[in-house]
Amino acid sequence: MAVFFVNGTEVSVEKNQRLLRYLRDTLHLTSVKDGCSEGACGACTVLIDGEPIRACTPFTDSLAGRHIITVEGLTDEEKKLYTYAYGEAGAVQCGFCIPGMVLCTKALLDKNPDPTDDQIRYALRNNYCRCTGYVKIFAAVRLAAKCRREGVIPAPSEDDWKLGSSVHRIDVEEKVLGYGKYPDDWYLPDMCYGSAVRSQYPRARVLAIDTSKAAALPGVVRVITAADIPGENKVGHLKHDQYSLIPIGGLTHYLGDAIALVVAETPEILEKAKKLVKVTYEPLPAVHNPPEAWAEDAPRVFDEEESNVQAYKHIARGDAETAIQNSKYVISQHFETPWTEHAFLEPECAVSYMDKDGYVMVLSADQSSHTTLHECKLLLGTDKVRVQNQLVGGGFGGKEDMSVQHHAALMTYLTGRTVKVKLTRPESLLIHPKRHPFWMDFTMGCDENGIIQGVKAKVYSDTGAFASLGGPVLERACTHAAGPYNYQNFEIEGTAYYTNNPPAGAFRGFGVTQTCFATETLLNEMADKVGITPWEIRYRNAIRPGQELPNGQIVGSETGLVETLEAVKPYYDEAMKQGKPVGLACAMKNAGVGVGIPDWGRCKLIVEDDAKSISTRAHPASARASAPSSCR
Ligand code: FES
Ligand code: FES
C-alpha cells in the first residue's frame, strides 16, 4: 500500500500496480494515454515531483509521499496557455501524444523559461508523435515560453473559419487537455473485458477447441467460438475473406487469426481464462513470401481459393518491348521493398453495449466506420447495429480494416454486456495491415539524349493473410509506375499474393511509393549512362500540360512538374557543387478515389441574408479538386 498525491489530492492505494493503471482505471484520469504499456512511447507521461515520468513504468508502492500531476491537474491559466500555444502552432493532429507533450513542456518551462531549440528537443526526447513531425510541437513550446515570459495569452489569431483563414482546430482543447474520448477512455457501468485467443501457427488446421476450463473459471462471462457466430463468419472491406473466428476443421492464415473470444469481468480474469482455452492444431507448412506463393506446389493459404493469387492487373500502352529493343540505353533491375508499419500511437480499442433501442452500439476508432457497420451487421446477421466513431489516435491506413470492432460487437450481441476490447501493442503490430512489400523487375529504355522510349515491368506484392485493400493498392502501384513522364510505350503486370504473413493494406501512398522507388532509381542510373544529371533527365522527360501520361491520362493545365524542377534547380546545383549528398525524385498520386469513380464534394452552406438565389445541391467534384476519402 502507498499514500501519495495526485493533482494535489492525497490518495491511498492498496493494490500495488502500475501508476498508469491506477490513474486510468481507478481515477479515470484519461489524459494519461496508454500507447504501449511498456515505457516506449511517452503518451502516458505525468509529472512526479516536477519531473516527466512515463506512468506505465513505476509501481504505486514506490510512490509514497510523491506528488503526481496530470494534465487534469494543471491550473486554469496553464490549461489556457497550452491550449492556445498548441492550437496556434498547429501542433495537434490525432492528439494522442499531446497531453504527454504538454507535461514535458511544463516541466521544461518551469525550470527554464527561455529554452533553446536544442533544449526543447531534449525535453521532448522520450515522447513520440507519429502525426506531426515535431516541427510544430517545437513551435508550440517556443510560443508557450514566450507567452509565459510576457504574461499574455492572446486570443486565437483568427476564428471566423472563412476560406483562407488560419484557425485553431475545433478539437484542440479536448486533445490538449485530454478530455476528448478515444474508445479506451470509456469506462461504462458494469463493463467487462474481451480478448481473442490467437493462433499459435501461421498455417495449421484447427482440429479441436476445448473451452470448458476457461468457461468454468469464476468471472468468465462467456467463451465464444466460430460455432456461435449468428451471421457470416467472413468479413472484409472489399472481399469477404477475413475470418472473424477460425472454425474447427478450418485453416489458420497467420498468427493473428482469432480462434476463440473470451469475455470476463476483469482484465486479470480475462488473461487467466485465455490461457485455459485449449486448441489442438495440425501444424502445416506456411507460405512466407510471393516466390513461395507462386511456386507450383505451393501450399494454399485459403482452402476455398484455387491459388494464392489475390489480384492481378495488366496495363499496356504502345509497344514497350519494341521500344526498349530499339533504345540506345537499356537498364534492367530487380527491386524489393519491405513491410512498413504505420506505428500509430493509439492501439486499437472498441467498446460495445446494448443501447436503449436494443441495438448493439460499437464505439470505435475507425478510418471507415460505415464499412465497420456493414461488416458487423454481416457478422451478427442483423441490422440492429450502430457504430459511433470516437477520436482516432492515428491510423494512416492501418485502421481501415476490422480488428476489434466486430469482435466487440459479437461479444455484446451474445452476452448482452458492455464490453471493452483493446489490443496490446504487440497484438496491434501483429493484427493490422501494413504497407505491402513488393518484388519488382523493371526494364527501361532511353535514347542517346536520355529521353525515355519505353518501360516494361512485372511487380508482385505480398498481401498477407487476407485481401484488405490489396487489389486497389496493386492497381495504384501499376497505374502510377510509369512516373510523371512523357512517353507512350509502357507495360506492367502486377500480381498480389496471399501469404501466411500479417495482412498488408492501406498505407499512405497506397502502392505508389513502391513502384515510384523503382522508376526513380532506374532514372538515376540512366542519367549516369547518358552522362547527364538526375535533374536533367527528369527535366527532359517531365510531363507538360496537354501531354499524355504513359497510362493514357491527358494532364491538365495545372500540372507544374517543369516549374517545380526549375524552382529546385538552384538549390540542387548548389548542393551538388558542395558535394552534399542530395537526392531528387518526382512522383504523381491520384487525389480522391480515382479509377473513374465519381468523387463527391460536399459543403454546408449557411445562408444569412437571402435564400432565394442559392442552390444547395452537391456537385460531383473533379478528381483533381476533391479531397481524398482516405489515404489512397
Ligand atoms: S510509454 Fe507508457 S504507454 Fe507508452
Ligand atoms: S498528434 Fe502526435 S501522435 Fe498524433
XYZ file of C-alpha atoms and ligand atoms in Angstrom:
640
model
C 0.000 0.000 0.000
C 1.161 3.572 -0.646
C -0.071 7.089 0.113
C 0.787 9.824 -2.355
C -0.741 12.871 -4.014
C -2.469 13.118 -7.386
C -3.225 16.625 -8.618
C -2.976 17.882 -5.056
C -5.267 15.273 -3.506
C -3.949 12.616 -1.149
C -4.712 9.085 -2.294
C -4.196 5.772 -0.600
C -3.599 2.840 -2.947
C -3.992 -0.670 -1.599
C -3.082 -2.775 -4.580
C 0.451 -2.453 -5.913
C 0.023 -1.732 -9.626
C 1.485 0.322 -12.437
C 0.781 4.006 -11.896
C -0.792 4.200 -15.364
C -3.398 1.592 -14.461
C -4.285 3.327 -11.212
C -4.612 6.770 -12.824
C -6.751 5.496 -15.689
C -8.751 2.590 -14.265
C -9.406 3.901 -10.755
C -9.239 7.687 -11.000
C -10.297 7.800 -14.700
C -7.698 10.457 -15.444
C -7.835 9.638 -19.127
C -5.476 12.372 -20.305
C -2.821 9.820 -19.354
C -2.814 7.757 -22.539
C -1.801 4.120 -22.880
C 0.162 3.839 -26.111
C 2.386 0.865 -25.378
C 2.228 -0.023 -21.647
C 5.963 -0.617 -21.718
C 7.792 2.662 -21.389
C 8.481 3.264 -25.071
C 6.147 5.959 -26.419
C 5.740 8.670 -23.779
C 1.963 9.015 -24.257
C 1.440 8.254 -20.554
C 3.822 10.967 -19.299
C 2.948 12.544 -15.943
C 4.970 14.786 -13.648
C 6.301 13.210 -10.487
C 7.704 15.901 -8.213
C 8.034 18.089 -11.289
C 9.900 15.552 -13.438
C 8.319 13.971 -16.531
C 7.976 10.219 -15.951
C 6.227 7.562 -18.037
C 3.375 6.388 -15.837
C 3.388 2.853 -17.223
C 6.740 2.099 -15.565
C 6.597 2.889 -11.799
C 4.560 0.757 -9.390
C 2.341 2.594 -6.940
C 4.129 1.112 -3.926
C 7.242 3.050 -4.927
C 5.486 6.407 -4.866
C 4.891 7.068 -1.149
C 4.803 10.803 -0.455
C 5.356 11.791 -4.094
C 3.337 14.458 -5.924
C 1.877 13.464 -9.285
C 0.450 15.936 -11.777
C -1.580 15.024 -14.841
C -2.971 17.457 -17.396
C -6.238 17.461 -15.440
C -4.278 18.974 -12.540
C -2.887 21.992 -14.395
C -4.099 25.411 -13.274
C -6.755 27.130 -15.390
C -4.121 29.580 -16.598
C -1.821 26.743 -17.680
C -4.671 24.985 -19.474
C -5.418 28.169 -21.364
C -1.757 28.723 -22.180
C -1.083 25.263 -23.616
C -4.380 25.109 -25.477
C -3.537 28.429 -27.115
C 0.106 27.608 -27.885
C -0.557 24.127 -29.300
C -3.580 25.388 -31.241
C -1.879 28.467 -32.673
C 1.188 26.469 -33.733
C -0.971 23.818 -35.428
C 0.755 21.205 -33.281
C -2.237 18.933 -32.729
C -3.350 16.229 -35.125
C -4.684 12.942 -33.733
C -3.882 14.327 -30.286
C -2.952 11.043 -28.645
C 0.574 12.185 -27.790
C -0.337 15.745 -26.854
C -1.123 15.576 -23.093
C 2.278 13.902 -22.610
C 3.942 16.602 -24.708
C 2.179 19.301 -22.692
C 3.535 17.941 -19.416
C 7.052 17.769 -20.845
C 6.586 21.398 -21.936
C 5.503 22.423 -18.456
C 8.397 20.574 -16.806
C 10.832 22.369 -19.110
C 9.365 25.851 -18.798
C 9.000 25.622 -15.010
C 12.788 25.357 -14.844
C 13.849 27.224 -17.948
C 11.550 29.997 -19.172
C 13.557 30.670 -22.337
C 14.822 27.348 -23.705
C 16.900 26.978 -26.847
C 15.752 24.729 -29.680
C 18.202 22.061 -28.539
C 16.854 22.211 -25.004
C 13.291 21.846 -26.323
C 14.280 18.844 -28.407
C 15.997 17.284 -25.417
C 12.972 17.862 -23.185
C 10.699 16.009 -25.631
C 13.173 13.257 -26.497
C 11.178 10.467 -24.825
C 7.833 11.332 -26.403
C 6.814 10.037 -29.808
C 4.491 11.859 -32.146
C 3.593 9.872 -35.239
C 1.497 12.598 -36.886
C 3.216 15.963 -36.803
C 6.910 15.527 -37.484
C 7.624 17.523 -34.270
C 8.326 20.860 -36.001
C 5.008 22.363 -34.938
C 5.238 20.858 -31.477
C 8.598 22.583 -31.013
C 6.960 25.793 -32.264
C 4.180 25.330 -29.675
C 6.755 25.020 -26.888
C 8.531 28.170 -28.092
C 5.214 30.015 -28.235
C 4.160 28.826 -24.765
C 7.515 30.002 -23.403
C 7.079 33.432 -24.999
C 3.545 33.817 -23.629
C 4.711 32.827 -20.156
C 7.595 35.270 -20.241
C 5.366 38.101 -21.453
C 2.488 37.154 -19.160
C -0.012 37.382 -22.006
C -2.118 34.671 -23.635
C -3.505 36.200 -26.819
C -6.821 35.233 -28.396
C -6.507 32.799 -31.323
C -5.235 34.679 -34.379
C -8.387 34.053 -36.415
C -11.657 32.437 -35.583
C -14.042 33.125 -38.450
C -13.480 29.865 -40.391
C -13.772 31.621 -43.749
C -11.826 30.197 -46.654
C -8.200 31.217 -46.272
C -8.372 31.778 -42.513
C -5.818 30.111 -40.288
C -7.921 28.840 -37.407
C -7.354 26.535 -34.468
C -8.733 23.027 -34.922
C -12.098 22.699 -33.276
C -10.848 19.783 -31.190
C -7.659 21.430 -29.931
C -8.840 21.960 -26.380
C -10.178 18.453 -25.807
C -6.981 16.962 -27.181
C -4.565 19.258 -25.349
C -6.398 18.855 -22.059
C -7.027 15.171 -22.613
C -10.778 15.095 -22.060
C -11.572 14.134 -25.656
C -12.545 10.487 -25.780
C -10.753 7.716 -27.620
C -12.521 4.352 -27.200
C -10.230 3.252 -24.373
C -11.260 6.345 -22.411
C -14.773 4.964 -21.912
C -15.363 3.416 -18.501
C -19.005 2.364 -18.531
C -21.030 0.832 -15.684
C -20.794 -2.932 -15.450
C -18.250 -3.062 -18.241
C -16.430 -6.331 -18.822
C -13.385 -7.085 -20.936
C -12.907 -9.140 -24.061
C -9.973 -10.525 -25.970
C -9.095 -13.139 -28.575
C -7.144 -16.368 -28.248
C -4.978 -16.265 -31.367
C -3.372 -18.931 -33.475
C -0.085 -20.493 -32.406
C 0.850 -21.225 -36.013
C 0.720 -19.111 -39.162
C -0.715 -22.073 -41.048
C -2.341 -25.005 -39.270
C -5.536 -26.995 -39.293
C -7.626 -26.425 -36.163
C -8.578 -29.901 -35.013
C -10.330 -29.147 -31.726
C -11.140 -26.266 -29.387
C -11.789 -27.029 -25.729
C -13.304 -24.058 -23.920
C -14.658 -25.927 -20.895
C -11.951 -24.979 -18.376
C -11.967 -21.329 -19.406
C -15.758 -21.141 -19.299
C -15.786 -22.654 -15.803
C -13.405 -20.066 -14.362
C -15.277 -17.749 -11.973
C -15.618 -14.299 -13.514
C -15.699 -15.550 -17.086
C -18.848 -14.315 -18.796
C -18.606 -16.348 -21.980
C -16.196 -18.088 -24.313
C -17.166 -17.734 -27.969
C -16.103 -19.827 -30.956
C -16.980 -19.778 -34.653
C -19.932 -22.087 -33.979
C -21.596 -19.233 -32.058
C -21.499 -16.726 -34.931
C -25.092 -15.911 -35.868
C -24.288 -14.404 -39.304
C -21.397 -14.674 -41.783
C -18.023 -15.651 -40.357
C -16.014 -13.920 -43.094
C -15.873 -10.132 -43.247
C -13.681 -7.760 -45.252
C -13.744 -4.349 -46.831
C -13.982 -5.340 -50.459
C -13.549 -9.082 -50.421
C -15.082 -11.067 -47.582
C -12.114 -13.294 -46.851
C -11.203 -12.260 -43.299
C -12.291 -14.938 -40.844
C -13.700 -13.471 -37.639
C -13.008 -16.791 -35.893
C -11.371 -19.910 -37.283
C -13.787 -22.839 -37.040
C -12.881 -26.408 -36.099
C -11.582 -28.004 -39.289
C -10.545 -24.635 -40.697
C -7.101 -23.363 -41.643
C -5.294 -20.570 -39.842
C -3.916 -17.901 -42.149
C -1.478 -16.055 -39.874
C -0.541 -15.694 -36.232
C -3.208 -13.036 -35.729
C -6.157 -15.278 -36.571
C -8.641 -15.466 -33.693
C -9.715 -18.951 -32.609
C -11.893 -18.055 -29.611
C -13.107 -14.930 -27.839
C -13.195 -14.677 -24.075
C -15.342 -12.202 -22.143
C -14.553 -11.738 -18.448
C -15.370 -9.414 -15.593
C -11.802 -8.123 -15.160
C -8.666 -7.914 -17.305
C -6.875 -10.238 -14.861
C -9.519 -12.993 -15.133
C -9.520 -12.488 -18.891
C -5.813 -13.207 -19.179
C -6.111 -16.316 -16.978
C -9.084 -17.617 -18.943
C -7.384 -17.162 -22.326
C -4.613 -19.497 -21.169
C -7.219 -22.142 -20.316
C -8.624 -22.365 -23.852
C -7.027 -25.456 -25.365
C -6.691 -25.618 -29.117
C -5.415 -28.691 -30.931
C -3.636 -27.937 -34.201
C -2.129 -29.826 -37.067
C 0.773 -27.524 -37.992
C 1.239 -27.185 -41.757
C 3.934 -25.665 -43.990
C 3.405 -21.924 -44.414
C 3.836 -19.513 -47.320
C 6.217 -16.702 -46.366
C 6.549 -14.542 -49.495
C 5.346 -14.203 -53.112
C 8.035 -16.500 -54.610
C 6.863 -19.240 -52.235
C 3.235 -18.367 -53.001
C 3.620 -18.744 -56.774
C 5.681 -21.962 -56.645
C 3.985 -24.808 -58.486
C 3.482 -26.968 -55.401
C 2.831 -24.042 -53.047
C 0.553 -24.733 -50.076
C -2.674 -22.774 -50.472
C -3.321 -20.032 -47.926
C -7.080 -20.469 -48.313
C -8.853 -23.803 -48.645
C -11.509 -22.157 -50.745
C -9.235 -20.371 -53.267
C -7.820 -22.121 -56.312
C -4.431 -20.452 -55.989
C -2.629 -17.891 -53.840
C -3.282 -15.108 -56.349
C -5.361 -12.408 -54.692
C -5.389 -9.820 -57.513
C -3.942 -9.351 -60.995
C -3.561 -6.184 -63.099
C -2.223 -5.673 -66.590
C -1.738 -2.245 -68.121
C -0.290 -1.808 -71.593
C 0.022 1.132 -73.946
C 2.046 1.365 -77.135
C 4.702 -1.317 -77.696
C 7.133 -1.297 -74.784
C 9.015 -4.411 -75.964
C 9.935 -2.972 -79.370
C 10.637 0.497 -77.992
C 13.101 -0.972 -75.478
C 14.752 -3.148 -78.166
C 15.321 -0.031 -80.284
C 16.694 2.043 -77.402
C 20.328 3.098 -77.206
C 20.481 2.550 -73.450
C 18.640 -0.231 -71.620
C 18.701 -0.975 -67.893
C 17.013 -3.921 -66.170
C 16.882 -4.076 -62.392
C 15.266 -6.122 -59.646
C 13.895 -4.231 -56.641
C 12.398 -5.281 -53.339
C 10.692 -3.006 -50.844
C 9.975 -4.018 -47.237
C 6.953 -4.163 -44.958
C 6.297 -0.857 -43.260
C 4.343 -0.441 -40.056
C 2.006 2.538 -39.544
C 3.049 2.880 -35.889
C 0.048 4.954 -34.892
C 0.189 5.735 -31.194
C -3.259 4.527 -30.128
C -3.614 0.722 -30.131
C -6.974 -0.470 -31.470
C -9.827 -0.470 -28.998
C -13.607 -0.735 -29.197
C -16.311 -0.580 -26.570
C -19.710 -2.038 -27.345
C -23.003 -2.157 -25.478
C -26.714 -2.686 -25.988
C -28.273 0.733 -26.409
C -31.716 1.762 -25.243
C -33.250 0.846 -28.613
C -31.911 -2.707 -28.458
C -29.104 -2.069 -30.961
C -25.525 -3.169 -30.493
C -23.646 0.137 -30.273
C -19.943 -0.008 -31.145
C -17.714 2.878 -30.073
C -14.650 2.590 -32.248
C -11.603 4.405 -33.583
C -12.223 3.762 -37.233
C -10.974 5.103 -40.510
C -14.047 3.627 -42.097
C -16.985 3.451 -39.731
C -19.542 2.785 -42.471
C -17.765 -0.346 -43.616
C -17.388 -1.364 -39.975
C -21.147 -1.038 -39.649
C -21.780 -3.178 -42.738
C -19.302 -5.832 -41.658
C -20.667 -6.025 -38.094
C -24.199 -6.412 -39.482
C -22.956 -9.207 -41.681
C -21.274 -10.976 -38.779
C -24.228 -10.656 -36.405
C -26.815 -11.394 -39.061
C -28.894 -8.406 -38.001
C -29.327 -4.776 -38.941
C -29.563 -3.784 -35.291
C -26.036 -2.424 -35.070
C -24.780 1.113 -34.698
C -21.214 2.378 -34.944
C -20.119 5.653 -33.453
C -16.634 6.896 -34.172
C -14.593 8.280 -31.311
C -11.348 10.200 -31.576
C -8.846 8.230 -33.641
C -5.299 8.151 -32.292
C -3.645 7.904 -35.692
C -4.392 5.455 -38.490
C -2.588 6.313 -41.744
C -4.445 3.453 -43.438
C -3.869 0.927 -40.654
C -7.295 1.395 -39.081
C -9.410 0.772 -42.165
C -9.994 -2.938 -41.516
C -11.725 -4.949 -38.812
C -9.505 -5.505 -35.811
C -11.516 -5.328 -32.594
C -14.816 -3.754 -33.655
C -16.503 -6.912 -34.943
C -15.291 -8.966 -32.001
C -16.650 -6.404 -29.541
C -19.991 -6.334 -31.357
C -20.220 -10.131 -31.305
C -19.404 -10.314 -27.598
C -22.120 -7.800 -26.734
C -24.634 -9.448 -29.041
C -24.103 -12.849 -27.443
C -23.832 -11.728 -23.807
C -25.893 -8.550 -23.647
C -22.974 -6.986 -21.759
C -20.931 -3.851 -22.222
C -17.500 -4.983 -23.369
C -14.162 -3.271 -23.939
C -11.805 -4.974 -26.398
C -8.355 -3.478 -26.589
C -5.243 -4.747 -28.314
C -1.898 -4.764 -26.599
C 0.844 -3.065 -28.586
C 2.357 -6.416 -29.737
C -1.123 -7.629 -30.782
C -1.751 -4.386 -32.622
C 1.514 -4.772 -34.538
C 0.573 -8.339 -35.454
C -3.019 -7.709 -36.485
C -3.376 -4.563 -38.530
C -2.399 -4.377 -42.189
C 0.984 -2.947 -43.136
C 2.416 -1.381 -46.276
C 2.702 -4.103 -48.941
C 6.212 -5.345 -49.600
C 6.860 -5.552 -53.346
C 9.134 -7.622 -55.581
C 9.702 -5.720 -58.830
C 11.502 -6.301 -62.133
C 11.768 -3.193 -64.293
C 13.356 -2.549 -67.676
C 13.749 0.969 -69.065
C 14.986 2.049 -72.499
C 16.206 5.569 -73.364
C 17.614 7.249 -76.481
C 21.013 8.955 -76.655
C 19.567 12.102 -75.075
C 18.055 10.342 -72.084
C 14.506 10.518 -73.447
C 12.548 7.520 -72.189
C 11.432 5.243 -75.036
C 9.663 2.539 -73.084
C 9.295 0.814 -69.706
C 8.290 -2.763 -69.002
C 7.735 -4.195 -65.538
C 6.449 -7.099 -63.525
C 5.580 -6.477 -59.906
C 4.438 -8.811 -57.142
C 3.033 -7.806 -53.788
C 2.556 -9.725 -50.548
C -0.952 -9.034 -49.298
C -0.649 -11.451 -46.399
C -3.470 -13.341 -44.731
C -6.448 -11.533 -46.247
C -7.094 -9.184 -49.131
C -7.802 -5.975 -47.231
C -7.174 -3.365 -49.943
C -4.596 -5.459 -51.791
C -6.418 -5.121 -55.138
C -6.692 -1.306 -55.195
C -3.155 -0.950 -53.815
C -1.846 -3.114 -56.659
C -3.864 -1.097 -59.137
C -2.390 2.210 -57.947
C 1.092 0.674 -57.939
C 0.630 -0.266 -61.602
C -1.127 2.865 -62.897
C 1.476 5.128 -61.297
C 4.567 3.027 -62.005
C 5.409 4.895 -65.179
C 6.082 8.097 -63.270
C 5.091 11.645 -64.269
C 6.902 11.483 -67.583
C 6.050 11.887 -71.251
C 6.480 8.596 -73.109
C 3.993 6.290 -74.744
C 5.317 2.727 -74.577
C 4.570 1.145 -71.258
C 3.557 -2.269 -69.997
C 3.189 -3.557 -66.475
C 1.815 -6.756 -64.981
C 1.059 -6.860 -61.277
C 0.057 -9.759 -59.057
C -0.848 -9.682 -55.374
C -0.329 -12.933 -53.493
C -1.864 -14.237 -50.327
C 0.741 -15.470 -47.856
C 0.682 -16.538 -44.202
C 2.097 -13.179 -43.125
C 0.171 -10.442 -41.315
C -2.104 -8.674 -43.776
C -0.999 -5.732 -45.906
C -3.419 -2.983 -46.865
C -3.814 0.773 -46.984
C -0.796 2.906 -46.182
C -0.143 6.460 -47.315
C 0.965 6.366 -50.914
C -1.175 3.273 -51.433
C 1.215 1.220 -53.586
C 2.617 4.183 -55.480
C 5.650 4.604 -53.235
C 6.891 1.117 -54.074
C 6.854 1.360 -57.875
C 7.901 5.017 -57.786
C 11.042 3.907 -55.941
C 11.881 1.532 -58.790
C 11.233 4.036 -61.597
C 13.155 6.835 -59.932
C 16.129 4.620 -59.129
C 16.259 3.487 -62.761
C 16.173 7.112 -63.915
C 19.177 7.950 -61.739
C 21.118 5.040 -63.204
C 20.035 6.003 -66.699
C 21.255 9.564 -66.146
C 24.696 8.149 -65.305
C 24.718 6.084 -68.514
C 23.676 9.026 -70.681
C 26.113 11.351 -68.940
C 23.598 13.898 -67.651
C 22.480 14.787 -64.123
C 19.481 13.217 -62.371
C 17.855 16.660 -62.564
C 18.426 16.935 -66.311
C 16.972 13.527 -67.158
C 13.809 14.356 -65.214
C 13.521 17.779 -66.787
C 13.855 16.368 -70.296
C 11.162 13.760 -69.660
C 8.820 15.729 -67.374
C 5.165 15.675 -68.338
C 3.822 19.019 -69.544
C 0.230 20.291 -69.803
C -1.637 18.737 -72.728
C 0.681 15.729 -72.981
C -0.381 12.161 -72.314
C 0.977 10.100 -69.452
C 2.015 6.508 -70.198
C -1.212 5.386 -68.528
C -3.224 7.377 -71.085
C -4.268 10.309 -68.935
C -4.001 13.740 -70.571
C -2.622 16.084 -67.962
C -4.293 19.403 -67.298
C -3.005 22.953 -67.352
C -2.411 22.892 -63.590
C 0.436 20.369 -63.969
C 3.542 22.077 -62.669
C 6.304 19.488 -62.724
C 8.546 21.532 -65.006
C 8.095 24.662 -62.888
C 8.796 22.637 -59.739
C 12.017 21.258 -61.188
C 13.065 24.754 -62.249
C 12.335 26.064 -58.757
C 14.516 23.466 -57.018
C 17.370 23.622 -59.523
C 19.451 26.373 -57.863
C 19.364 24.530 -54.530
C 20.077 21.208 -56.170
C 23.011 22.617 -58.150
C 24.459 24.331 -55.092
C 24.241 21.173 -53.003
C 25.892 19.168 -55.806
C 28.645 21.769 -56.069
C 29.344 21.482 -52.369
C 29.476 17.688 -52.613
C 26.486 17.238 -50.334
C 24.525 14.014 -50.603
C 21.488 15.272 -52.480
C 18.608 13.310 -53.973
C 15.853 14.194 -56.372
C 12.708 12.269 -57.225
C 9.414 13.044 -58.915
C 6.106 11.339 -58.298
C 2.440 11.654 -59.025
C -0.515 10.457 -56.977
C -4.224 10.307 -57.615
C -6.411 12.535 -55.497
C -9.728 11.148 -54.408
C -10.815 7.619 -55.157
C -9.720 7.771 -58.805
C -10.094 4.933 -61.320
C -13.128 6.617 -62.835
C -15.266 6.508 -59.695
C -17.042 9.847 -59.260
C -15.730 11.754 -56.271
C -18.332 13.773 -54.470
C -17.533 17.008 -52.744
C -19.987 18.362 -50.221
C -20.203 21.577 -48.308
C -22.597 23.085 -45.831
C -23.966 26.458 -46.893
C -25.296 28.792 -44.270
C -27.475 31.411 -45.946
C -27.515 34.510 -43.832
C -29.422 37.127 -45.831
C -31.236 35.927 -48.874
C -32.001 32.279 -49.565
C -33.737 32.828 -52.901
C -30.778 32.762 -55.256
C -28.759 29.910 -53.760
C -28.915 26.274 -54.738
C -27.640 23.815 -52.136
C -27.289 20.835 -54.457
C -23.987 18.997 -54.041
C -21.875 18.654 -57.172
C -19.578 15.825 -58.098
C -16.146 17.340 -57.846
C -13.458 16.609 -60.378
C -10.836 14.135 -59.228
C -8.329 16.958 -59.038
C -10.428 19.266 -56.915
C -11.893 16.932 -54.349
C -10.364 15.842 -51.088
C -9.428 12.168 -50.909
C -11.805 9.997 -48.945
C -8.857 8.372 -47.229
C -5.165 7.975 -47.737
C -5.321 6.251 -51.083
S 5.485 4.910 -22.545
Fe 3.821 4.489 -21.229
S 2.219 3.960 -22.559
Fe 3.924 4.180 -23.868
S -0.648 14.196 -32.878
Fe 1.100 13.207 -32.081
S 0.724 11.107 -32.382
Fe -0.920 12.077 -33.373
